[in-house]
Short mmCIF file of C-alpha atoms (C1' of nucleotides) in Angstrom, two decimals:
data_model
loop_
_atom_site.label_atom_id
_atom_site.label_comp_id
_atom_site.label_asym_id
_atom_site.label_seq_id
_atom_site.Cartn_x
_atom_site.Cartn_y
_atom_site.Cartn_z
CA MET A 1 0.15 0.00 -0.02
CA GLY A 2 0.85 3.76 -0.19
CA ARG A 3 2.70 5.73 2.21
CA THR A 4 0.73 6.00 5.32
CA SER A 5 2.48 8.98 6.82
CA ILE A 6 0.22 12.15 5.36
CA ASN A 7 -2.49 13.33 6.93
CA VAL A 8 -5.35 11.49 5.28
CA TYR A 9 -9.00 12.66 4.39
CA LYS A 10 -11.35 11.74 7.58
CA PHE A 11 -14.36 10.09 6.33
CA GLN A 12 -17.33 12.09 7.28
CA LYS A 13 -20.82 10.92 8.30
CA GLU A 14 -21.91 12.61 4.95
CA ASP A 15 -19.86 10.41 3.14
CA TYR A 16 -21.59 7.16 3.86
CA ILE A 17 -24.59 8.23 1.78
CA MET A 18 -24.73 4.41 0.43
CA SER A 19 -25.06 1.96 3.06
CA ASP A 20 -22.59 -0.50 1.85
CA LYS A 21 -19.63 1.32 0.60
CA ARG A 22 -16.25 0.43 1.99
CA ASN A 23 -13.69 2.70 3.54
CA THR A 24 -10.32 1.95 1.25
CA TRP A 25 -7.12 3.71 1.64
CA GLN A 26 -7.41 4.51 -2.06
CA LYS A 27 -10.39 6.29 -1.50
CA LYS A 28 -9.02 8.27 1.59
CA VAL A 29 -6.37 9.34 -0.36
CA ILE A 30 -7.98 10.45 -3.34
CA TYR A 31 -10.51 12.29 -1.43
CA SER A 32 -7.99 13.92 0.72
CA VAL A 33 -5.73 15.02 -2.35
CA ILE A 34 -8.59 16.18 -4.16
CA LYS A 35 -9.84 18.45 -1.47
CA GLU A 36 -6.61 19.68 -0.99
CA LEU A 37 -5.86 20.47 -4.48
CA LYS A 38 -7.08 23.84 -5.90
CA THR A 39 -5.86 22.68 -9.49
CA HIS A 40 -9.02 21.34 -10.76
CA PRO A 41 -7.08 18.40 -12.17
CA THR A 42 -7.91 15.54 -14.56
CA VAL A 43 -7.63 12.16 -13.90
CA GLN A 44 -4.19 11.98 -15.20
CA SER A 45 -2.87 14.98 -13.46
CA LEU A 46 -4.42 13.72 -10.19
CA ILE A 47 -2.53 10.44 -10.73
CA ASP A 48 0.56 12.27 -11.71
CA GLU A 49 0.14 14.19 -8.21
CA LEU A 50 -0.69 10.98 -6.28
CA GLU A 51 2.49 9.12 -7.58
CA LYS A 52 4.44 12.40 -6.48
CA ARG A 53 3.24 11.74 -3.11
CA GLY A 54 4.22 8.41 -3.04
CA TYR A 55 0.95 6.53 -3.84
CA LYS A 56 0.45 4.03 -6.72
CA ILE A 57 -3.27 3.85 -7.70
CA GLY A 58 -4.71 2.06 -10.57
CA LYS A 59 -6.11 4.41 -13.26
CA SER A 60 -9.49 2.59 -13.27
CA THR A 61 -9.72 3.04 -9.38
CA VAL A 62 -9.08 6.86 -9.95
CA TYR A 63 -12.01 6.93 -12.42
CA ARG A 64 -14.15 5.09 -10.35
CA VAL A 65 -13.65 6.77 -7.22
CA LEU A 66 -14.17 10.09 -8.81
CA SER A 67 -17.07 9.33 -10.75
CA ASP A 68 -18.93 7.84 -7.52
CA ALA A 69 -17.89 10.98 -5.60
CA VAL A 70 -19.55 13.00 -8.30
CA ASP A 71 -22.93 11.09 -7.86
CA GLU A 72 -22.53 11.50 -4.34
CA GLY A 73 -22.06 15.27 -4.22
CA ILE A 74 -18.63 14.91 -2.52
CA VAL A 75 -16.80 16.62 -5.72
CA MET A 76 -17.87 18.48 -8.74
CA ASN A 77 -17.32 18.11 -12.38
CA VAL A 78 -15.78 20.99 -14.06
CA TYR A 79 -15.34 21.39 -18.04
CA SER A 80 -12.61 23.22 -19.31
CA GLY A 81 -11.41 24.17 -22.80
CA ASP A 82 -9.50 20.99 -23.43
CA LYS A 83 -11.75 18.08 -23.73
CA MET A 84 -10.74 16.29 -20.65
CA GLU A 85 -12.92 16.10 -17.61
CA HIS A 86 -11.49 17.75 -14.48
CA TYR A 87 -12.74 17.52 -11.04
CA ASP A 88 -13.16 20.03 -8.15
CA GLY A 89 -13.06 19.01 -4.47
CA ASN A 90 -14.88 22.50 -3.77
CA THR A 91 -18.68 21.51 -4.10
CA GLU A 92 -19.80 24.97 -2.66
CA LYS A 93 -21.15 26.99 -5.57
CA HIS A 94 -18.36 29.01 -7.03
CA TYR A 95 -16.91 30.39 -10.24
CA HIS A 96 -14.04 29.61 -12.10
CA ILE A 97 -11.46 31.49 -14.62
CA ARG A 98 -9.93 30.05 -17.38
CA CYS A 99 -6.70 31.14 -18.61
CA LYS A 100 -6.94 31.73 -22.24
CA VAL A 101 -3.33 31.14 -23.03
CA CYS A 102 -2.87 27.91 -20.60
CA ASP A 103 -6.37 26.55 -20.32
CA ARG A 104 -5.89 26.37 -16.53
CA ILE A 105 -8.47 26.73 -14.48
CA TYR A 106 -8.45 28.89 -11.13
CA ASP A 107 -11.14 30.00 -8.64
CA SER A 108 -12.67 33.23 -8.96
CA GLU A 109 -12.76 35.55 -6.08
CA LEU A 110 -16.09 36.78 -7.17
CA PRO A 111 -18.82 35.18 -4.40
CA TYR A 112 -21.74 33.31 -6.06
CA GLN A 113 -24.23 35.65 -7.21
CA ASP A 114 -27.69 34.24 -6.81
CA SER A 115 -29.05 37.43 -8.66
CA ILE A 116 -27.79 36.08 -11.71
CA THR A 117 -30.16 32.74 -11.69
CA ARG A 118 -32.88 35.26 -11.53
CA MET A 119 -31.82 37.16 -14.60
CA GLY A 120 -32.55 34.30 -16.82
CA VAL A 121 -36.40 34.30 -16.31
CA GLU A 122 -37.57 32.82 -19.54
CA THR A 123 -40.57 34.84 -20.05
CA ASP A 124 -41.88 33.28 -23.47
CA SER A 125 -40.33 29.90 -23.64
CA GLY A 126 -41.69 27.76 -20.58
CA PHE A 127 -38.35 27.05 -19.28
CA VAL A 128 -37.34 26.64 -15.46
CA ILE A 129 -34.28 27.88 -14.68
CA LEU A 130 -32.93 26.39 -11.52
CA SER A 131 -29.25 27.86 -11.46
CA HIS A 132 -26.07 29.09 -13.59
CA ASN A 133 -22.53 28.40 -14.37
CA LEU A 134 -20.34 31.45 -14.89
CA GLU A 135 -16.79 31.16 -15.94
CA PHE A 136 -14.47 34.03 -16.73
CA ILE A 137 -12.00 33.98 -19.58
CA GLY A 138 -9.08 36.00 -19.14
CA ILE A 139 -5.25 35.76 -18.94
CA CYS A 140 -3.29 34.41 -15.53
CA PRO A 141 -0.44 36.05 -13.78
CA ASN A 142 1.86 33.32 -15.14
CA CYS A 143 1.02 33.65 -18.75
CA LYS A 144 0.88 37.58 -18.80
CA ASP A 145 4.51 37.39 -17.36
CA SER A 146 5.53 35.02 -20.33
CA LEU A 147 3.77 36.90 -22.59
CA LYS A 148 5.53 40.35 -21.74
CA SER A 149 8.85 38.76 -22.28
CA LEU A 150 8.22 37.98 -26.10
CA MET B 1 -22.28 15.82 -55.48
CA GLY B 2 -25.24 16.52 -53.29
CA ARG B 3 -28.50 18.00 -54.29
CA THR B 4 -27.95 21.50 -55.36
CA SER B 5 -31.72 22.76 -55.05
CA ILE B 6 -31.63 24.08 -51.61
CA ASN B 7 -30.50 27.73 -50.64
CA VAL B 8 -26.97 27.39 -49.74
CA TYR B 9 -24.92 29.62 -47.44
CA LYS B 10 -23.15 32.29 -49.66
CA PHE B 11 -19.61 32.92 -48.76
CA GLN B 12 -19.03 36.04 -47.36
CA LYS B 13 -15.68 38.02 -47.91
CA GLU B 14 -15.01 37.64 -43.74
CA ASP B 15 -15.00 34.07 -44.80
CA TYR B 16 -11.81 34.13 -46.66
CA ILE B 17 -9.55 34.79 -44.09
CA MET B 18 -6.68 32.43 -45.29
CA SER B 19 -5.71 33.28 -48.51
CA ASP B 20 -5.37 29.74 -50.26
CA LYS B 21 -8.87 28.00 -48.70
CA ARG B 22 -11.12 26.68 -51.56
CA ASN B 23 -14.68 26.80 -51.72
CA THR B 24 -15.91 23.53 -51.97
CA TRP B 25 -19.94 22.54 -51.98
CA GLN B 26 -19.34 20.50 -48.76
CA LYS B 27 -18.03 23.41 -46.80
CA LYS B 28 -21.01 25.70 -48.21
CA VAL B 29 -23.47 23.01 -47.11
CA ILE B 30 -22.01 22.73 -43.86
CA TYR B 31 -21.76 26.46 -43.25
CA SER B 32 -25.39 26.67 -44.69
CA VAL B 33 -26.95 24.40 -42.27
CA ILE B 34 -24.91 25.23 -39.14
CA LYS B 35 -26.03 28.70 -39.46
CA GLU B 36 -29.25 27.72 -39.86
CA LEU B 37 -29.56 25.34 -37.02
CA LYS B 38 -30.51 26.52 -33.56
CA THR B 39 -29.90 23.14 -32.35
CA HIS B 40 -26.22 23.26 -31.10
CA PRO B 41 -25.33 19.97 -32.71
CA THR B 42 -22.63 17.60 -32.20
CA VAL B 43 -20.73 16.45 -35.61
CA GLN B 44 -22.82 13.11 -35.23
CA SER B 45 -26.14 14.85 -35.28
CA LEU B 46 -24.86 17.41 -37.88
CA ILE B 47 -24.20 14.60 -40.21
CA ASP B 48 -27.44 13.07 -39.63
CA GLU B 49 -29.26 16.45 -40.32
CA LEU B 50 -27.20 16.63 -43.66
CA GLU B 51 -28.11 13.28 -44.52
CA LYS B 52 -31.64 14.07 -43.93
CA ARG B 53 -31.41 16.93 -46.44
CA GLY B 54 -29.86 14.90 -49.22
CA TYR B 55 -26.24 15.44 -48.44
CA LYS B 56 -23.29 12.85 -47.99
CA ILE B 57 -20.20 14.17 -46.42
CA GLY B 58 -17.48 12.15 -44.66
CA LYS B 59 -17.22 12.37 -41.22
CA SER B 60 -13.72 13.73 -41.28
CA THR B 61 -14.48 16.36 -43.39
CA VAL B 62 -17.23 17.82 -41.48
CA TYR B 63 -14.71 17.61 -38.19
CA ARG B 64 -11.98 19.45 -40.13
CA VAL B 65 -14.41 21.91 -41.64
CA LEU B 66 -15.81 22.75 -38.48
CA SER B 67 -12.60 22.96 -36.78
CA ASP B 68 -11.22 25.36 -39.24
CA ALA B 69 -14.48 27.10 -38.82
CA VAL B 70 -13.67 27.57 -35.49
CA ASP B 71 -10.52 28.71 -36.02
CA GLU B 72 -11.56 31.35 -38.33
CA GLY B 73 -14.15 32.35 -35.77
CA ILE B 74 -17.14 31.58 -38.11
CA VAL B 75 -18.75 28.95 -35.85
CA MET B 76 -18.07 28.58 -32.03
CA ASN B 77 -17.62 25.51 -29.82
CA VAL B 78 -20.34 24.97 -26.88
CA TYR B 79 -19.37 22.53 -23.99
CA SER B 80 -22.46 20.47 -22.92
CA GLY B 81 -23.09 18.11 -20.10
CA ASP B 82 -22.18 15.05 -22.57
CA LYS B 83 -18.64 14.63 -23.18
CA MET B 84 -19.18 15.55 -27.31
CA GLU B 85 -18.16 19.03 -28.90
CA HIS B 86 -21.05 20.89 -29.94
CA TYR B 87 -21.34 23.74 -32.40
CA ASP B 88 -23.01 26.90 -32.53
CA GLY B 89 -23.25 28.93 -35.91
CA ASN B 90 -24.13 32.16 -33.82
CA THR B 91 -21.01 33.76 -32.89
CA GLU B 92 -22.70 36.84 -31.40
CA LYS B 93 -21.63 36.99 -27.53
CA HIS B 94 -24.93 35.35 -26.21
CA TYR B 95 -26.06 32.75 -23.32
CA HIS B 96 -27.12 29.30 -23.20
CA ILE B 97 -29.53 27.37 -21.24
CA ARG B 98 -28.96 23.44 -20.71
CA CYS B 99 -31.65 21.24 -19.81
CA LYS B 100 -30.78 19.22 -16.76
CA VAL B 101 -32.79 16.32 -17.91
CA CYS B 102 -32.24 15.87 -21.83
CA ASP B 103 -28.91 17.93 -21.81
CA ARG B 104 -30.08 19.70 -24.90
CA ILE B 105 -28.65 23.28 -25.18
CA TYR B 106 -30.91 26.26 -26.04
CA ASP B 107 -30.34 29.91 -26.87
CA SER B 108 -30.98 32.19 -23.54
CA GLU B 109 -33.30 35.37 -24.14
CA LEU B 110 -31.08 37.27 -21.82
CA PRO B 111 -28.85 39.45 -23.84
CA TYR B 112 -25.21 39.71 -23.04
CA GLN B 113 -24.34 41.75 -20.07
CA ASP B 114 -20.82 43.20 -20.26
CA SER B 115 -21.25 44.21 -16.47
CA ILE B 116 -20.75 40.53 -15.71
CA THR B 117 -17.46 40.57 -17.11
CA ARG B 118 -16.80 43.67 -14.92
CA MET B 119 -17.96 41.89 -11.74
CA GLY B 120 -14.91 39.66 -12.31
CA VAL B 121 -12.21 41.99 -11.15
CA GLU B 122 -9.54 40.03 -9.52
CA THR B 123 -7.88 42.10 -7.11
CA ASP B 124 -5.23 40.13 -5.56
CA SER B 125 -4.34 37.74 -8.24
CA GLY B 126 -3.12 39.70 -11.09
CA PHE B 127 -5.35 37.91 -13.48
CA VAL B 128 -6.61 39.90 -16.48
CA ILE B 129 -10.37 39.44 -17.11
CA LEU B 130 -11.63 39.50 -20.74
CA SER B 131 -14.97 38.02 -21.21
CA HIS B 132 -17.10 35.50 -19.52
CA ASN B 133 -19.52 32.36 -20.19
CA LEU B 134 -22.76 32.32 -18.65
CA GLU B 135 -24.84 29.11 -18.85
CA PHE B 136 -28.38 28.61 -17.18
CA ILE B 137 -29.54 25.44 -15.92
CA GLY B 138 -32.88 24.27 -15.92
CA ILE B 139 -35.52 22.22 -17.24
CA CYS B 140 -37.06 22.58 -20.83
CA PRO B 141 -40.34 22.60 -21.69
CA ASN B 142 -40.35 19.17 -23.32
CA CYS B 143 -38.94 17.58 -20.22
CA LYS B 144 -41.15 19.42 -17.94
CA ASP B 145 -44.10 18.03 -19.76
CA SER B 146 -42.83 14.61 -19.98
CA LEU B 147 -41.87 14.92 -16.08
CA LYS B 148 -45.50 15.95 -15.54
CA SER B 149 -46.83 12.75 -16.88
CA LEU B 150 -45.08 10.12 -14.85
"C1'" DC C 1 -2.17 21.65 -64.05
"C1'" DT C 2 -1.08 21.46 -59.09
"C1'" DA C 3 -2.15 21.99 -54.47
"C1'" DA C 4 -5.79 22.22 -51.28
"C1'" DG C 5 -9.90 19.42 -50.15
"C1'" DT C 6 -12.18 14.85 -49.64
"C1'" DG C 7 -13.19 10.18 -47.57
"C1'" DC C 8 -11.93 6.26 -45.89
"C1'" DA C 9 -9.60 3.40 -42.60
"C1'" DA C 10 -6.34 3.19 -39.16
"C1'" DA C 11 -4.61 5.46 -35.41
"C1'" DT C 12 -5.23 7.91 -31.06
"C1'" DC C 13 -6.76 9.39 -26.67
"C1'" DC C 14 -9.72 9.35 -22.64
"C1'" DT C 15 -12.85 6.83 -20.66
"C1'" DT C 16 -15.66 2.42 -19.00
"C1'" DT C 17 -15.87 -2.17 -18.42
"C1'" DG C 18 -14.76 -7.37 -17.30
"C1'" DC C 19 -12.90 -10.37 -14.63
"C1'" DG C 20 -9.57 -12.52 -11.39
"C1'" DC C 21 -7.53 -11.31 -6.80
"C1'" DA C 22 -7.34 -8.59 -2.62
"C1'" DA C 23 -9.03 -6.72 1.37
"C1'" DT C 24 -12.97 -4.59 4.18
"C1'" DG C 25 -16.46 -5.03 7.59
"C1'" DC D 1 -15.88 -15.36 5.03
"C1'" DA D 2 -19.05 -12.83 1.85
"C1'" DT D 3 -18.80 -9.04 -1.16
"C1'" DT D 4 -17.07 -4.52 -2.14
"C1'" DG D 5 -13.41 -2.57 -4.39
"C1'" DC D 6 -8.98 -2.87 -6.53
"C1'" DG D 7 -5.90 -3.48 -10.99
"C1'" DC D 8 -4.99 -4.87 -14.83
"C1'" DA D 9 -5.88 -5.36 -19.97
"C1'" DA D 10 -9.31 -5.08 -23.33
"C1'" DA D 11 -13.29 -2.68 -25.14
"C1'" DG D 12 -15.64 1.65 -26.39
"C1'" DG D 13 -16.60 6.02 -28.56
"C1'" DA D 14 -15.49 10.48 -30.16
"C1'" DT D 15 -11.93 13.00 -32.51
"C1'" DT D 16 -7.72 13.07 -35.28
"C1'" DT D 17 -4.49 11.65 -38.87
"C1'" DG D 18 -2.20 9.37 -43.02
"C1'" DC D 19 -2.74 8.83 -47.86
"C1'" DA D 20 -4.38 7.87 -52.28
"C1'" DC D 21 -8.09 10.25 -55.00
"C1'" DT D 22 -10.78 14.16 -56.63
"C1'" DT D 23 -11.45 18.87 -57.67
"C1'" DA D 24 -11.34 24.02 -57.25
"C1'" DG D 25 -9.11 27.95 -59.22
#
DNA sequence: CTAAGTGCAAATCCTTTGCGCAATG
DNA sequence: CATTGCGCAAAGGATTTGCACTTAG
């Protein structure tokens, strides 16, 4: 098994939504790391991060654990400019900023605005609007700097 | 070649951004149909639509034509809940509503709000914010009706 | 004519699945 | 010790690419 020396995510009562789920070290480590990272990783970049930390977890396990975690509301999917699935351990409603240049996703400082959902009233169409996603597009500090030096 | 009897997209000056691009009937038909559709189709559903109209165009051609059209700003990519690439022939800034139930994408009636981009000022981080994407999540009239009858 | 574009089939990349083995509760 | 979960390798599905053929200009 992987290193045992890091502080691993402690399972919460809420995590036991399905009665017959088992509490494996792989799941603990994945939960722990995804909750800690602010980088909205893909499965592959999460695996790289896990290996960097000394954990070897099979790719299909990572896919399965994350997919279940999404179903249970423990993590969120994020869609990005690339075609890969990204994951966000922060399930609070919040916004992202995508860097046009490097396609990395960052968290926005702007708090969630319920008022925006209300802007979406569709008078004619009979649509029910429940929520919204807002993504800012910009250039991140890193890329801004590298552009300057061209 | 395909049927010639429909009103086919007329190439605009702006479409000839790259000097050495050729004006094939396949490109004309694809442009024409994607500009007409409000359904934000995937490549496959566009091909189905084309065949319904009597046009047989190879899948890789459709992929290539759309991908070039995105690069040239003639059509836009749209990301949806499914993992497939959707295309939007309307390149004006506008918002979408995604139906939670069927994952179809509709156009929102809400006009583009420049003010929202301005909400995204990142004081600390040194980010430059250029624009935003806003997507409403809701239930479309179709799905609302089918849910009622359960 | 001659390069760009097309269409097929093969290749690629991300993701999902089947299945024998391991480990939880 | 019964069953869930893991990891591997194979399958799947969307998109991309190589290449011989077609066609626009």
